[in-house]
Amino acid sequence: MLFRSIVCPLSAEAAYSAFGAAMGITGFPSLNHDADEVILSSDEGSVIHAVQYDKSWFRNDLKSGGGWSLEMIDPKSPCTGSANWTASMQLIGGTPGMPNSVSAENPDQQGPDLLRTICPDSIHILALFSEPLDSLSASIVSNYEFSPDMGPPVEAIPVPPFYDQVNLTLRQPLLPEQVYTMSVQQVRDCATNEIRSEHT
């Protein structure tokens, strides 16, 4: 049995109860309309789900101006990012306590891309990917190779809460003026699609 509950500010619990079961909480954050992040975590601090949005996700200039909710298209593809969100089609602007008005099958069938790398110092590389990764495959050091060869990293740590970045610690310092190529293979997204492009 599926149970839905509207999570809202404590002061708005009575108003939202008109739409279904509502759970008011103290300290409920106000979300920025243009861009923000939402992180759901357990009492122990484990990330249950996280999303980072901006107003381009509305895909509608009128609705991106305010008064409309962003809705997830396919709850079975929670890690797809902007491709799985759009503006509500409900006339009241949202669907509190009800299935999302935009619900449809929207499976994630594309693997992640390695977008770029950042070197904060000579022994660390921050690799940025196009979508959240499966943290197990992203943490396997043998999935990262370099040319000229300097062996796999000492460690690869996916960065929470969005897991679209990986911190790599190298075995030896990068040399100034040397051009390096890093290849990534067998790293998967959270829908288990394998990385598409290998090099940066």
XYZ file of C-alpha atoms in Angstrom, residues 85-172:
88
model
C 11.390 17.100 -13.987
C 8.980 19.617 -15.474
C 6.277 22.111 -14.479
C 3.008 20.787 -13.085
C 0.098 20.559 -15.525
C -2.478 20.861 -12.723
C -4.590 24.039 -12.981
C -4.041 24.890 -9.301
C -0.279 24.839 -9.927
C 0.614 21.578 -8.189
C -0.632 18.217 -6.969
C -0.178 18.094 -3.180
C -1.232 14.713 -1.802
C -1.918 13.322 -5.287
C 0.083 11.596 -8.024
C 2.108 14.074 -10.046
C 0.186 15.470 -13.010
C 3.153 14.806 -15.313
C 3.607 11.145 -14.301
C 4.895 9.001 -17.161
C 7.509 6.381 -17.877
C 10.820 8.143 -18.412
C 13.580 5.557 -17.929
C 17.193 6.649 -17.703
C 18.924 4.873 -20.583
C 21.991 7.076 -20.994
C 25.230 6.585 -19.161
C 27.034 9.448 -17.447
C 29.576 11.681 -19.169
C 32.794 12.932 -17.654
C 32.383 16.698 -18.084
C 35.686 18.078 -16.817
C 38.330 17.830 -14.135
C 39.662 20.337 -11.629
C 43.077 20.097 -9.958
C 43.017 21.955 -6.619
C 46.636 20.893 -6.033
C 49.251 18.532 -7.489
C 47.965 15.301 -5.915
C 44.185 15.744 -6.102
C 41.749 15.735 -9.013
C 38.044 16.509 -8.770
C 36.178 14.750 -11.599
C 32.768 16.222 -12.488
C 30.139 14.052 -14.166
C 26.859 14.808 -15.934
C 24.647 12.946 -13.444
C 24.707 11.151 -10.094
C 26.873 8.045 -10.016
C 26.590 4.644 -8.429
C 28.952 5.297 -5.531
C 30.297 1.721 -5.500
C 31.519 1.748 -9.108
C 32.752 5.334 -8.775
C 34.936 4.387 -5.799
C 36.874 1.618 -7.611
C 40.318 3.107 -8.260
C 41.094 0.806 -11.205
C 38.302 2.526 -13.165
C 40.558 5.600 -13.551
C 43.663 5.559 -15.740
C 46.132 8.250 -16.767
C 48.404 8.975 -19.662
C 51.328 9.287 -19.135
C 50.816 6.286 -16.854
C 51.137 6.953 -13.131
C 49.063 4.060 -11.849
C 45.519 4.220 -10.525
C 44.643 6.729 -7.805
C 45.205 5.868 -4.164
C 41.527 6.485 -3.501
C 38.379 7.622 -5.294
C 35.700 9.174 -3.096
C 32.272 10.077 -4.541
C 31.110 13.407 -3.107
C 27.726 13.440 -1.318
C 24.931 14.411 -1.405
C 24.615 14.498 -5.214
C 27.363 11.980 -6.094
C 28.083 13.636 -9.454
C 31.672 14.420 -8.429
C 34.551 12.155 -7.428
C 37.624 13.217 -5.441
C 40.726 11.377 -6.623
C 43.979 11.215 -4.636
C 46.981 10.477 -6.849
C 49.974 8.249 -6.121
C 52.429 10.911 -7.257
